[in-house]
């Protein structure tokens, strides 16, 4: 029940009630976009955006740049680890 | 799926695990005195078991599974109340699927449904509101449960119901909040926890600021974590780095989703609709002050507790049940006397066995039992 799932907004269906069609892993569902809309992010700007959907509501926009930064950090961590192992003489390369 | 599969890459995971091992060595932790990290949220418990992280981590770190599964902590008495509402004539009782099997004192909602009550599983509170519009002659009740992740959805649905003046819709409100829960855990002197993995999705709603007391007052590092395995591992690295630096602060690993200030729309909706109860009873943990939410007076027309006669009894947990100790992280699920014998997902005694986010069900379903026992034996 607590699992939120990433989805992509396909189209706006009701701009007044802030409802949009969201593709969640291939399943399309009408989703309430109220929590991801404000002055800086009008409803039209939602189309194409990735959001976290939880019990029928988009609760947050997913920031692709931040996602990339997290992945880069993780990979760097991995690279650093290989290097340290080489220094410690445990590495294969 | 985008934003999911990238965070499950096993090769990267392996390297991050090596880093964790090295950090733990540097910190001087070993199997005889492991570093204890509590994951507060049931979503993390689920990830940890589903991907077998517990078995991959060195024995010098121990993950303590916290109370953050709202289905698990629903007390027997509230379930009896839900069943009492669902059993009344002309009621359509709507609920998320995972509450169906939670045992009440006499029966579960599932048994109540088998006996003829109109109980329907919904995905969203808005589905419950739609049912109310479709069946004006029925009374549609939504079983509102969950932390601040789910509470805004209930609040926004109630605002919608009020705007449309839907008069046959009400909510049986059992929403709970994370901060009083953390306060209760931290106030328990018997508990030794070194740091926390913070609940990513609750934080996307409430923001980072409410957790500062964990660091300022209790001196425990707190890292808000995403729910994929690489998120959890990276958060552990961040926690370990704080220990290494001798520092302690609220850090955010889940930046792709969590804004420092949280979600204002969701916060405002909750503020408008709910207020804190003086006390709320938790399964296994007893009463925790200000941990539960109820509808404000202005929404009493939508409050199921005001419309239906409910027993509202405090019912003691079953004797055999050690859910409280599991929820506090005092024992591992398999140390409960009835684990896997009298208590299984098919015949749950305690609620931790019912929900897939419950620690007992996670141990049971993902067969980590043997790994955990082996680990325990090395300690
Ligand atoms: S095994 Fe069953 S009774 Fe024991 S703690 Fe787990 S859920 Fe509760």
mmCIF file of C-alpha atoms in Angstrom, chain A residues 9-12 19 22 29 35 37 43 46 53 59-61 63-64 69-70 75 82 89 93:
data_model
loop_
_atom_site.group_PDB
_atom_site.id
_atom_site.type_symbol
_atom_site.label_atom_id
_atom_site.label_comp_id
_atom_site.label_asym_id
_atom_site.label_seq_id
_atom_site.Cartn_x
_atom_site.Cartn_y
_atom_site.Cartn_z
ATOM 1 C CA UNK A 9 2.028 12.108 -17.469
ATOM 2 C CA UNK A 10 0.543 11.424 -20.927
ATOM 3 C CA UNK A 11 -2.183 14.048 -21.181
ATOM 4 C CA UNK A 12 -4.328 16.394 -19.149
ATOM 5 C CA UNK A 19 -6.744 15.247 -13.489
ATOM 6 C CA UNK A 22 -0.502 8.803 -16.251
ATOM 7 C CA UNK A 29 -4.708 5.565 -14.947
ATOM 8 C CA UNK A 35 0.134 18.164 -5.527
ATOM 9 C CA UNK A 37 0.934 21.929 -9.747
ATOM 10 C CA UNK A 43 -0.971 22.088 -15.207
ATOM 11 C CA UNK A 46 2.879 18.351 -16.449
ATOM 12 C CA UNK A 53 2.149 8.116 -7.999
ATOM 13 C CA UNK A 59 2.827 13.279 -4.899
ATOM 14 C CA UNK A 60 6.045 14.683 -6.332
ATOM 15 C CA UNK A 61 7.796 15.400 -9.593
ATOM 16 C CA UNK A 63 13.828 15.364 -11.139
ATOM 17 C CA UNK A 64 15.765 13.530 -13.892
ATOM 18 C CA UNK A 69 23.530 12.868 -10.162
ATOM 19 C CA UNK A 70 22.645 10.103 -7.697
ATOM 20 C CA UNK A 75 29.128 4.772 -10.073
ATOM 21 C CA UNK A 82 37.996 -0.639 -7.587
ATOM 22 C CA UNK A 89 46.624 -5.249 -4.030
ATOM 23 C CA UNK A 93 43.545 -5.093 -12.940
#
